[in-house]
PDB file of C-alpha atoms in Angstrom:
ATOM      1  CA  MET V  67      15.247 -16.172 -53.297  1.00  0.00           C
ATOM      2  CA  PRO V  68      13.689 -18.243 -50.536  1.00  0.00           C
ATOM      3  CA  PRO V  69      10.448 -16.917 -49.097  1.00  0.00           C
ATOM      4  CA  ALA V  70      10.826 -14.473 -46.281  1.00  0.00           C
ATOM      5  CA  ALA V  71      10.546 -15.917 -42.819  1.00  0.00           C
ATOM      6  CA  PRO V  72       7.268 -15.049 -41.072  1.00  0.00           C
ATOM      7  CA  ALA V  73       7.448 -12.144 -38.681  1.00  0.00           C
ATOM      8  CA  PRO V  74       7.783 -13.295 -35.057  1.00  0.00           C
ATOM      9  CA  GLU V  75       4.596 -13.274 -33.081  1.00  0.00           C
ATOM     10  CA  ALA V  76       4.384 -10.253 -30.792  1.00  0.00           C
ATOM     11  CA  ALA V  77       5.700 -11.181 -27.397  1.00  0.00           C
ATOM     12  CA  ARG V  78       3.098 -11.177 -24.685  1.00  0.00           C
ATOM     13  CA  PRO V  79       3.943  -9.433 -21.446  1.00  0.00           C
ATOM     14  CA  ALA V  80       5.027 -11.728 -18.635  1.00  0.00           C
ATOM     15  CA  SER V  81       2.591  -9.984 -16.308  1.00  0.00           C
ATOM     16  CA  SER V  82       0.082  -7.165 -16.112  1.00  0.00           C
ATOM     17  CA  TYR V  83      -0.704  -4.851 -13.214  1.00  0.00           C
ATOM     18  CA  ARG V  84      -3.593  -2.407 -12.917  1.00  0.00           C
ATOM     19  CA  GLU V  85      -5.041  -0.062 -10.309  1.00  0.00           C
ATOM     20  CA  ASP V  86      -8.688   1.027 -10.308  1.00  0.00           C
ATOM     21  CA  ALA V  87     -10.452   3.714  -8.323  1.00  0.00           C
ATOM     22  CA  PRO V  88     -12.539   2.378  -5.436  1.00  0.00           C
ATOM     23  CA  PRO V  89     -16.335   2.482  -5.540  1.00  0.00           C
ATOM     24  CA  PRO V  90     -17.780   5.820  -4.353  1.00  0.00           C
ATOM     25  CA  ALA V  91     -18.891   4.424  -0.994  1.00  0.00           C
ATOM     26  CA  LEU V  92     -15.304   3.394  -0.178  1.00  0.00           C
ATOM     27  CA  ARG V  93     -13.256   6.348  -1.401  1.00  0.00           C
ATOM     28  CA  GLU V  94     -12.594   7.483   2.147  1.00  0.00           C
ATOM     29  CA  SER V  95     -11.281   4.075   3.205  1.00  0.00           C
ATOM     30  CA  LEU V  96      -9.643   2.586   0.088  1.00  0.00           C
ATOM     31  CA  VAL V  97      -6.649   3.817  -1.885  1.00  0.00           C
ATOM     32  CA  CYS V  98      -7.510   1.558  -4.816  1.00  0.00           C
ATOM     33  CA  LEU V  99      -8.471  -1.860  -6.053  1.00  0.00           C
ATOM     34  CA  TRP V 100      -5.557  -3.481  -7.849  1.00  0.00           C
ATOM     35  CA  SER V 101      -5.033  -6.602  -9.896  1.00  0.00           C
ATOM     36  CA  HIS V 102      -2.075  -8.579 -11.168  1.00  0.00           C
ATOM     37  CA  GLU V 103      -1.941 -11.478 -13.626  1.00  0.00           C
ATOM     38  CA  SER V 104       1.123 -13.417 -14.716  1.00  0.00           C
ATOM     39  CA  ALA V 105       1.232 -15.233 -18.057  1.00  0.00           C
ATOM     40  CA  ALA V 106       0.442 -18.928 -17.830  1.00  0.00           C
ATOM     41  CA  ASP V 107       3.365 -19.791 -20.108  1.00  0.00           C
ATOM     42  CA  GLY V 108       5.825 -17.405 -18.489  1.00  0.00           C
ATOM     43  CA  ALA V 109       8.441 -17.800 -15.810  1.00  0.00           C
ATOM     44  CA  GLU V 110       8.128 -17.221 -12.088  1.00  0.00           C
ATOM     45  CA  ILE V 111       8.095 -13.504 -11.301  1.00  0.00           C
ATOM     46  CA  VAL V 112      10.223 -12.275  -8.413  1.00  0.00           C
ATOM     47  CA  GLN V 113       8.764  -8.956  -7.279  1.00  0.00           C
ATOM     48  CA  PRO V 114       9.802  -6.741  -4.360  1.00  0.00           C
ATOM     49  CA  VAL V 115       6.882  -5.458  -2.281  1.00  0.00           C
ATOM     50  CA  LEU V 116       7.708  -2.172  -0.577  1.00  0.00           C
ATOM     51  CA  PRO V 117       6.331  -0.661   2.654  1.00  0.00           C
ATOM     52  CA  ASP V 118       3.380   1.623   1.876  1.00  0.00           C
ATOM     53  CA  ALA V 119       1.648   2.148   5.270  1.00  0.00           C
ATOM     54  CA  CYS V 120      -1.428   0.250   4.048  1.00  0.00           C
ATOM     55  CA  VAL V 121      -3.271  -2.952   4.877  1.00  0.00           C
ATOM     56  CA  ASP V 122      -4.464  -5.074   1.928  1.00  0.00           C
ATOM     57  CA  ILE V 123      -7.012  -7.835   1.503  1.00  0.00           C
ATOM     58  CA  LEU V 124      -5.742 -10.215  -1.211  1.00  0.00           C
ATOM     59  CA  TRP V 125      -7.566 -12.808  -3.284  1.00  0.00           C
ATOM     60  CA  ILE V 126      -5.006 -15.128  -4.941  1.00  0.00           C
ATOM     61  CA  ASN V 127      -6.389 -17.476  -7.598  1.00  0.00           C
ATOM     62  CA  ASP V 128      -9.162 -19.550  -5.980  1.00  0.00           C
ATOM     63  CA  ALA V 129      -7.718 -19.516  -2.458  1.00  0.00           C
ATOM     64  CA  ASP V 130      -9.376 -17.926   0.554  1.00  0.00           C
ATOM     65  CA  PRO V 131      -8.516 -14.242   1.024  1.00  0.00           C
ATOM     66  CA  VAL V 132      -5.445 -13.127   2.943  1.00  0.00           C
ATOM     67  CA  VAL V 133      -4.677  -9.981   4.940  1.00  0.00           C
ATOM     68  CA  ALA V 134      -1.323  -8.319   4.278  1.00  0.00           C
ATOM     69  CA  GLY V 135      -0.543  -6.285   7.375  1.00  0.00           C
ATOM     70  CA  PRO V 136       1.284  -2.949   7.570  1.00  0.00           C
ATOM     71  CA  ALA V 137       4.907  -3.499   6.537  1.00  0.00           C
ATOM     72  CA  THR V 138       8.051  -1.975   7.980  1.00  0.00           C
ATOM     73  CA  ARG V 139      10.441  -3.519   5.451  1.00  0.00           C
ATOM     74  CA  ALA V 140      10.444  -4.820   1.898  1.00  0.00           C
ATOM     75  CA  LEU V 141       9.638  -8.429   1.155  1.00  0.00           C
ATOM     76  CA  VAL V 142      10.133 -10.494  -1.981  1.00  0.00           C
ATOM     77  CA  ALA V 143       7.003 -11.993  -3.555  1.00  0.00           C
ATOM     78  CA  ARG V 144       7.403 -14.989  -5.847  1.00  0.00           C
ATOM     79  CA  VAL V 145       4.514 -15.207  -8.303  1.00  0.00           C
ATOM     80  CA  ALA V 146       3.991 -18.491 -10.145  1.00  0.00           C
ATOM     81  CA  PRO V 147       2.968 -18.511 -13.828  1.00  0.00           C
ATOM     82  CA  GLY V 148      -0.781 -18.156 -14.323  1.00  0.00           C
ATOM     83  CA  THR V 149      -1.393 -16.451 -10.982  1.00  0.00           C
ATOM     84  CA  LYS V 150      -4.291 -14.004 -10.668  1.00  0.00           C
ATOM     85  CA  VAL V 151      -4.343 -11.619  -7.717  1.00  0.00           C
ATOM     86  CA  VAL V 152      -6.964  -9.040  -6.724  1.00  0.00           C
ATOM     87  CA  GLY V 153      -6.167  -6.642  -3.898  1.00  0.00           C
ATOM     88  CA  ALA V 154      -8.025  -4.011  -1.907  1.00  0.00           C
ATOM     89  CA  ARG V 155      -5.544  -1.447  -0.545  1.00  0.00           C
ATOM     90  CA  PHE V 156      -6.874   0.363   2.526  1.00  0.00           C
ATOM     91  CA  ARG V 157      -5.758   3.824   3.525  1.00  0.00           C
ATOM     92  CA  PRO V 158      -3.432   4.071   6.533  1.00  0.00           C
ATOM     93  CA  GLY V 159      -5.398   3.923   9.765  1.00  0.00           C
ATOM     94  CA  TRP V 160      -8.473   2.063   8.519  1.00  0.00           C
ATOM     95  CA  CYS V 161      -7.464  -1.426   9.673  1.00  0.00           C
ATOM     96  CA  ALA V 162      -9.156  -1.380  13.079  1.00  0.00           C
ATOM     97  CA  GLY V 163     -12.519  -0.226  11.744  1.00  0.00           C
ATOM     98  CA  VAL V 164     -12.550  -2.528   8.726  1.00  0.00           C
ATOM     99  CA  LEU V 165     -11.223  -5.700  10.313  1.00  0.00           C
ATOM    100  CA  GLY V 166     -11.961  -5.075  13.983  1.00  0.00           C
ATOM    101  CA  VAL V 167      -8.382  -5.813  15.043  1.00  0.00           C
ATOM    102  CA  ASP V 168      -5.435  -3.866  16.412  1.00  0.00           C
ATOM    103  CA  ALA V 169      -3.262  -3.143  13.371  1.00  0.00           C
ATOM    104  CA  SER V 170      -0.027  -3.617  15.313  1.00  0.00           C
ATOM    105  CA  GLU V 171      -0.924  -7.312  15.672  1.00  0.00           C
ATOM    106  CA  LEU V 172      -0.681  -7.660  11.866  1.00  0.00           C
ATOM    107  CA  ARG V 173       2.563  -5.774  11.349  1.00  0.00           C
ATOM    108  CA  ASP V 174       4.825  -7.489   8.766  1.00  0.00           C
ATOM    109  CA  LEU V 175       2.459 -10.483   8.573  1.00  0.00           C
ATOM    110  CA  HIS V 176       0.331 -12.200   5.926  1.00  0.00           C
ATOM    111  CA  VAL V 177      -2.511 -14.111   7.585  1.00  0.00           C
ATOM    112  CA  PRO V 178      -5.768 -15.703   6.404  1.00  0.00           C
ATOM    113  CA  LEU V 179      -8.713 -13.311   6.632  1.00  0.00           C
ATOM    114  CA  ARG V 180     -10.657 -16.003   8.512  1.00  0.00           C
ATOM    115  CA  ASP V 181      -8.140 -15.744  11.371  1.00  0.00           C
ATOM    116  CA  VAL V 182      -8.684 -11.985  11.639  1.00  0.00           C
ATOM    117  CA  ALA V 183     -12.327 -11.386  10.747  1.00  0.00           C
ATOM    118  CA  PRO V 184     -14.173 -14.735  10.442  1.00  0.00           C
ATOM    119  CA  ALA V 185     -17.581 -13.257   9.595  1.00  0.00           C
ATOM    120  CA  LEU V 186     -16.110 -11.098   6.842  1.00  0.00           C
ATOM    121  CA  ALA V 187     -14.136 -14.070   5.493  1.00  0.00           C
ATOM    122  CA  ARG V 188     -17.306 -16.124   5.108  1.00  0.00           C
ATOM    123  CA  SER V 189     -18.732 -13.435   2.847  1.00  0.00           C
ATOM    124  CA  PHE V 190     -15.513 -12.879   0.907  1.00  0.00           C
ATOM    125  CA  SER V 191     -14.082 -16.368   0.467  1.00  0.00           C
ATOM    126  CA  SER V 192     -15.938 -18.015  -2.393  1.00  0.00           C
ATOM    127  CA  ALA V 193     -17.482 -15.187  -4.400  1.00  0.00           C
ATOM    128  CA  VAL V 194     -14.209 -13.865  -5.869  1.00  0.00           C
ATOM    129  CA  ALA V 195     -12.540 -17.276  -6.080  1.00  0.00           C
ATOM    130  CA  ASP V 196     -15.407 -18.648  -8.186  1.00  0.00           C
ATOM    131  CA  ARG V 197     -14.900 -16.040 -10.925  1.00  0.00           C
ATOM    132  CA  GLY V 198     -12.552 -17.003 -13.759  1.00  0.00           C
ATOM    133  CA  PRO V 199     -11.451 -13.947 -15.743  1.00  0.00           C
ATOM    134  CA  LEU V 200      -9.507 -11.377 -13.762  1.00  0.00           C
ATOM    135  CA  VAL V 201     -11.885  -8.570 -14.723  1.00  0.00           C
ATOM    136  CA  ASP V 202     -14.766 -10.564 -13.211  1.00  0.00           C
ATOM    137  CA  LYS V 203     -12.811 -11.131 -10.008  1.00  0.00           C
ATOM    138  CA  VAL V 204     -12.183  -7.387  -9.686  1.00  0.00           C
ATOM    139  CA  ALA V 205     -15.844  -6.582 -10.317  1.00  0.00           C
ATOM    140  CA  GLU V 206     -16.976  -9.082  -7.682  1.00  0.00           C
ATOM    141  CA  ALA V 207     -14.469  -7.770  -5.154  1.00  0.00           C
ATOM    142  CA  ARG V 208     -15.745  -4.222  -5.766  1.00  0.00           C
ATOM    143  CA  LEU V 209     -19.335  -5.308  -5.098  1.00  0.00           C
ATOM    144  CA  LEU V 210     -18.425  -7.227  -1.952  1.00  0.00           C
ATOM    145  CA  LEU V 211     -16.388  -4.389  -0.512  1.00  0.00           C
ATOM    146  CA  ALA V 212     -19.102  -1.828  -1.176  1.00  0.00           C
ATOM    147  CA  ARG V 213     -21.755  -4.099   0.327  1.00  0.00           C
ATOM    148  CA  HIS V 214     -19.935  -5.137   3.488  1.00  0.00           C
ATOM    149  CA  LEU V 215     -17.540  -2.319   4.345  1.00  0.00           C
ATOM    150  CA  ALA V 216     -19.279   0.935   3.435  1.00  0.00           C
ATOM    151  CA  ASP V 217     -20.416   1.352   7.054  1.00  0.00           C
ATOM    152  CA  ALA V 218     -17.079   0.457   8.671  1.00  0.00           C
ATOM    153  CA  PRO V 219     -16.273   2.984  11.421  1.00  0.00           C
ATOM    154  CA  PRO V 220     -13.588   5.446  10.319  1.00  0.00           C
ATOM    155  CA  PRO V 221     -10.435   6.134  12.322  1.00  0.00           C
ATOM    156  CA  ASP V 222     -10.917   8.761  14.993  1.00  0.00           C
ATOM    157  CA  ALA V 223     -10.146  12.370  14.163  1.00  0.00           C
ATOM    158  CA  THR V 224      -6.731  12.215  15.819  1.00  0.00           C
ATOM    159  CA  VAL V 225      -5.609   9.297  13.664  1.00  0.00           C
ATOM    160  CA  ARG V 226      -6.942  10.893  10.473  1.00  0.00           C
ATOM    161  CA  GLY V 227      -5.244  14.158  11.376  1.00  0.00           C
ATOM    162  CA  THR V 228      -1.988  12.366  12.157  1.00  0.00           C
ATOM    163  CA  VAL V 229      -1.858  10.595   8.797  1.00  0.00           C
ATOM    164  CA  ARG V 230      -2.633  13.810   6.930  1.00  0.00           C
ATOM    165  CA  TRP V 231      -0.100  15.857   8.888  1.00  0.00           C
ATOM    166  CA  LEU V 232       2.707  13.334   8.459  1.00  0.00           C
ATOM    167  CA  ALA V 233       2.043  13.010   4.732  1.00  0.00           C
ATOM    168  CA  ALA V 234       1.922  16.778   4.231  1.00  0.00           C
ATOM    169  CA  HIS V 235       4.992  17.625   6.376  1.00  0.00           C
ATOM    170  CA  PRO V 236       7.891  15.465   5.178  1.00  0.00           C
ATOM    171  CA  HIS V 237      10.374  17.872   6.777  1.00  0.00           C
ATOM    172  CA  GLY V 238       8.361  18.087  10.004  1.00  0.00           C
ATOM    173  CA  ARG V 239       9.312  16.727  13.409  1.00  0.00           C
ATOM    174  CA  VAL V 240       7.084  14.234  15.150  1.00  0.00           C
ATOM    175  CA  HIS V 241       7.173  16.231  18.392  1.00  0.00           C
ATOM    176  CA  GLU V 242       5.490  19.100  16.480  1.00  0.00           C
ATOM    177  CA  LEU V 243       2.580  16.819  15.612  1.00  0.00           C
ATOM    178  CA  GLY V 244       1.252  16.514  19.161  1.00  0.00           C
ATOM    179  CA  ARG V 245       1.134  20.273  19.520  1.00  0.00           C
ATOM    180  CA  ALA V 246      -0.613  20.622  16.163  1.00  0.00           C
ATOM    181  CA  LEU V 247      -3.305  18.108  17.136  1.00  0.00           C
ATOM    182  CA  TYR V 248      -3.517  18.984  20.863  1.00  0.00           C
ATOM    183  CA  VAL V 249      -2.789  15.428  21.989  1.00  0.00           C
ATOM    184  CA  SER V 250      -0.083  13.992  24.225  1.00  0.00           C
ATOM    185  CA  PRO V 251       2.729  11.915  22.655  1.00  0.00           C
ATOM    186  CA  ARG V 252       1.631   8.833  24.608  1.00  0.00           C
ATOM    187  CA  GLN V 253      -1.995   9.130  23.480  1.00  0.00           C
ATOM    188  CA  LEU V 254      -0.903   9.735  19.903  1.00  0.00           C
ATOM    189  CA  GLN V 255       1.340   6.693  19.816  1.00  0.00           C
ATOM    190  CA  ARG V 256      -1.288   4.428  21.394  1.00  0.00           C
ATOM    191  CA  ARG V 257      -4.016   5.444  18.961  1.00  0.00           C
ATOM    192  CA  LEU V 258      -1.827   5.266  15.874  1.00  0.00           C
ATOM    193  CA  LEU V 259      -0.397   1.856  16.748  1.00  0.00           C
ATOM    194  CA  ALA V 260      -3.908   0.435  17.118  1.00  0.00           C
ATOM    195  CA  ALA V 261      -5.280   2.038  13.949  1.00  0.00           C
ATOM    196  CA  ALA V 262      -2.312   1.929  11.556  1.00  0.00           C
ATOM    197  CA  GLY V 263       0.187  -0.456  13.156  1.00  0.00           C
ATOM    198  CA  TYR V 264       2.998   2.099  13.388  1.00  0.00           C
ATOM    199  CA  THR V 265       4.456   4.625  15.758  1.00  0.00           C
ATOM    200  CA  PRO V 266       4.263   8.195  14.404  1.00  0.00           C
ATOM    201  CA  LYS V 267       7.993   8.152  13.610  1.00  0.00           C
ATOM    202  CA  THR V 268       7.781   4.930  11.594  1.00  0.00           C
ATOM    203  CA  LEU V 269       4.676   6.077   9.714  1.00  0.00           C
ATOM    204  CA  HIS V 270       6.464   9.348   8.911  1.00  0.00           C
ATOM    205  CA  ARG V 271       9.420   7.432   7.450  1.00  0.00           C
ATOM    206  CA  ILE V 272       7.201   5.271   5.265  1.00  0.00           C
ATOM    207  CA  LEU V 273       5.065   8.157   3.993  1.00  0.00           C
ATOM    208  CA  ARG V 274       8.235  10.107   3.176  1.00  0.00           C
ATOM    209  CA  PHE V 275       9.521   7.047   1.292  1.00  0.00           C
ATOM    210  CA  GLN V 276       6.280   6.818  -0.689  1.00  0.00           C
ATOM    211  CA  ARG V 277       6.466  10.558  -1.417  1.00  0.00           C
ATOM    212  CA  LEU V 278       9.939   9.971  -2.860  1.00  0.00           C
ATOM    213  CA  LEU V 279       8.615   7.220  -5.129  1.00  0.00           C
ATOM    214  CA  ALA V 280       5.797   9.496  -6.307  1.00  0.00           C
ATOM    215  CA  LEU V 281       8.224  12.346  -7.006  1.00  0.00           C
ATOM    216  CA  ALA V 282      10.598  10.061  -8.896  1.00  0.00           C
ATOM    217  CA  GLY V 283       7.762   8.702 -11.004  1.00  0.00           C
ATOM    218  CA  ALA V 284       6.571  12.197 -11.901  1.00  0.00           C
ATOM    219  CA  ALA V 285      10.094  13.471 -12.640  1.00  0.00           C
ATOM    220  CA  GLY V 286      11.047  10.606 -14.946  1.00  0.00           C
ATOM    221  CA  ALA V 287      14.502   9.402 -15.943  1.00  0.00           C
ATOM    222  CA  GLY V 288      17.458  11.635 -15.320  1.00  0.00           C
ATOM    223  CA  ALA V 289      16.078  13.413 -12.262  1.00  0.00           C
ATOM    224  CA  SER V 290      18.667  14.653  -9.794  1.00  0.00           C
ATOM    225  CA  LEU V 291      18.881  12.342  -6.783  1.00  0.00           C
ATOM    226  CA  SER V 292      19.917  15.187  -4.492  1.00  0.00           C
ATOM    227  CA  SER V 293      16.935  17.279  -5.624  1.00  0.00           C
ATOM    228  CA  LEU V 294      14.541  14.353  -5.154  1.00  0.00           C
ATOM    229  CA  ALA V 295      15.933  13.741  -1.675  1.00  0.00           C
ATOM    230  CA  LEU V 296      15.318  17.305  -0.548  1.00  0.00           C
ATOM    231  CA  ARG V 297      11.855  17.526  -2.105  1.00  0.00           C
ATOM    232  CA  ALA V 298      10.850  14.244  -0.479  1.00  0.00           C
ATOM    233  CA  GLY V 299      11.870  15.481   2.964  1.00  0.00           C
ATOM    234  CA  TYR V 300      15.293  13.933   3.562  1.00  0.00           C
ATOM    235  CA  ALA V 301      18.111  15.936   5.097  1.00  0.00           C
ATOM    236  CA  ASP V 302      20.341  15.132   2.125  1.00  0.00           C
ATOM    237  CA  GLN V 303      21.072  12.439  -0.446  1.00  0.00           C
ATOM    238  CA  ALA V 304      23.046  10.361   2.049  1.00  0.00           C
ATOM    239  CA  HIS V 305      20.043  10.322   4.414  1.00  0.00           C
ATOM    240  CA  MET V 306      17.818   9.152   1.542  1.00  0.00           C
ATOM    241  CA  THR V 307      20.285   6.418   0.612  1.00  0.00           C
ATOM    242  CA  ARG V 308      20.340   5.072   4.179  1.00  0.00           C
ATOM    243  CA  GLU V 309      16.545   5.072   4.394  1.00  0.00           C
ATOM    244  CA  LEU V 310      16.134   3.253   1.066  1.00  0.00           C
ATOM    245  CA  ARG V 311      18.645   0.653   2.100  1.00  0.00           C
ATOM    246  CA  ASP V 312      16.722   0.088   5.333  1.00  0.00           C
ATOM    247  CA  LEU V 313      13.145   0.196   3.992  1.00  0.00           C
ATOM    248  CA  ALA V 314      13.618  -1.246   0.502  1.00  0.00           C
ATOM    249  CA  GLY V 315      16.973  -3.032   0.578  1.00  0.00           C
ATOM    250  CA  SER V 316      18.008  -1.103  -2.511  1.00  0.00           C
ATOM    251  CA  THR V 317      20.010   1.879  -3.725  1.00  0.00           C
ATOM    252  CA  PRO V 318      18.295   5.033  -5.041  1.00  0.00           C
ATOM    253  CA  ALA V 319      19.590   4.505  -8.583  1.00  0.00           C
ATOM    254  CA  ALA V 320      18.297   0.932  -8.742  1.00  0.00           C
ATOM    255  CA  LEU V 321      14.946   1.578  -7.071  1.00  0.00           C
ATOM    256  CA  LEU V 322      13.788   4.954  -8.338  1.00  0.00           C
ATOM    257  CA  ALA V 323      14.155   4.036 -12.005  1.00  0.00           C
ATOM    258  CA  ARG V 324      11.462   1.363 -11.780  1.00  0.00           C
ATOM    259  CA  ALA V 325       9.296   1.749  -8.667  1.00  0.00           C
ATOM    260  CA  GLY V 326       6.179   3.906  -8.351  1.00  0.00           C
ATOM    261  CA  SER V 327       4.277   4.932  -5.261  1.00  0.00           C
ATOM    262  CA  ALA V 328       1.589   2.582  -3.975  1.00  0.00           C
ATOM    263  CA  LEU V 329      -0.260   5.730  -2.826  1.00  0.00           C
ATOM    264  CA  ASP V 330      -0.484   7.387  -6.258  1.00  0.00           C
ATOM    265  CA  MET V 331      -4.288   7.139  -6.213  1.00  0.00           C
ATOM    266  CA  ALA V 332      -4.517   8.686  -2.759  1.00  0.00           C
ATOM    267  CA  ASP V 333      -4.434  12.463  -2.397  1.00  0.00           C
ATOM    268  CA  PHE V 334      -1.497  12.639   0.002  1.00  0.00           C
ATOM    269  CA  PHE V 335       1.292  14.139  -2.107  1.00  0.00           C
ATOM    270  CA  ASP V 336       1.648  17.115  -4.415  1.00  0.00           C
ATOM    271  CA  VAL V 337       4.348  16.050  -6.901  1.00  0.00           C
ATOM    272  CA  ARG V 338       3.958  18.885  -9.410  1.00  0.00           C
TER     273      ARG V 338
END
C-alpha cells in the first residue's frame, strides 16, 4: 500500500473578532474595546455593520484614527486581507462630552478624528499605529483612553435617563418618556440629538433592534420569530420584519441566525 497522505493542515480562520471590557475609569462611557484581524493570506471580507446607537473611534492598521458616527442604517464594510482594527465603542449619548461635537453632525459618517477633535487626534494618532501585534494595539488604546478620556463630562441627567428608559421600555411610547422625565418633547429632542445624534423615536427603534439581536443570540437556533418579535418590543412579526428590512437590509431568518448585539457588554437588556 502507498503511504497515507499527510493530514491536511488545520484551516486558519479568515478573521477573528474580540470584545474586551473597558478599563475601570471608562466603564460609564464605554461599552467595550473591540478588535478585528483578517488573515493575511485570506480573501477580502465583506461584513455588514448594523446600527447600534454608538459612536466608535477606530484605529485601522497604521492609519490615523477615524470616528464612526451614530448610524441609522446598515453599511457594508470591505476588509482587506491582513487588516487589523481596534475600536472603542462609546455608550449612546457620550459623543458630545468625549469629542466636544454635536453628535447629529456625525450621523451616518466616518470622518478622521483630527477633523472632529484635533487635540485628541494628536495624542491618539501614532501610539496605536506604531504597535505591531493586535494585542499590543489594544493595550495601547486602553491606556490612551483611560489617560485622556476618564474626565470627559458625562451626558446630562436627562440624556442618561432617556437612554435608560428607551432601552428598558421596548413596548413604550416616546410621548410617555417626557412625562417620566419631566421634560418637554422639544427639550428632549434637542438634548438627545446633540448628545446621541438621534431623535428619541429613532434611538428607540435602534435600541429595540439591538435588544432583538441580544434575545436571538441568547435563544439560539430554532427560536420562534414571533416570540422574539414580541419579547423585543415589536407589535408582531410583520412589524419586526419591516424594521429589519429598513435598519439592516435583511430578513429576520437571514440576520438573526448570525448577528449578535453590539451592546452585549452594556447592561441595557435582560435577555434571560
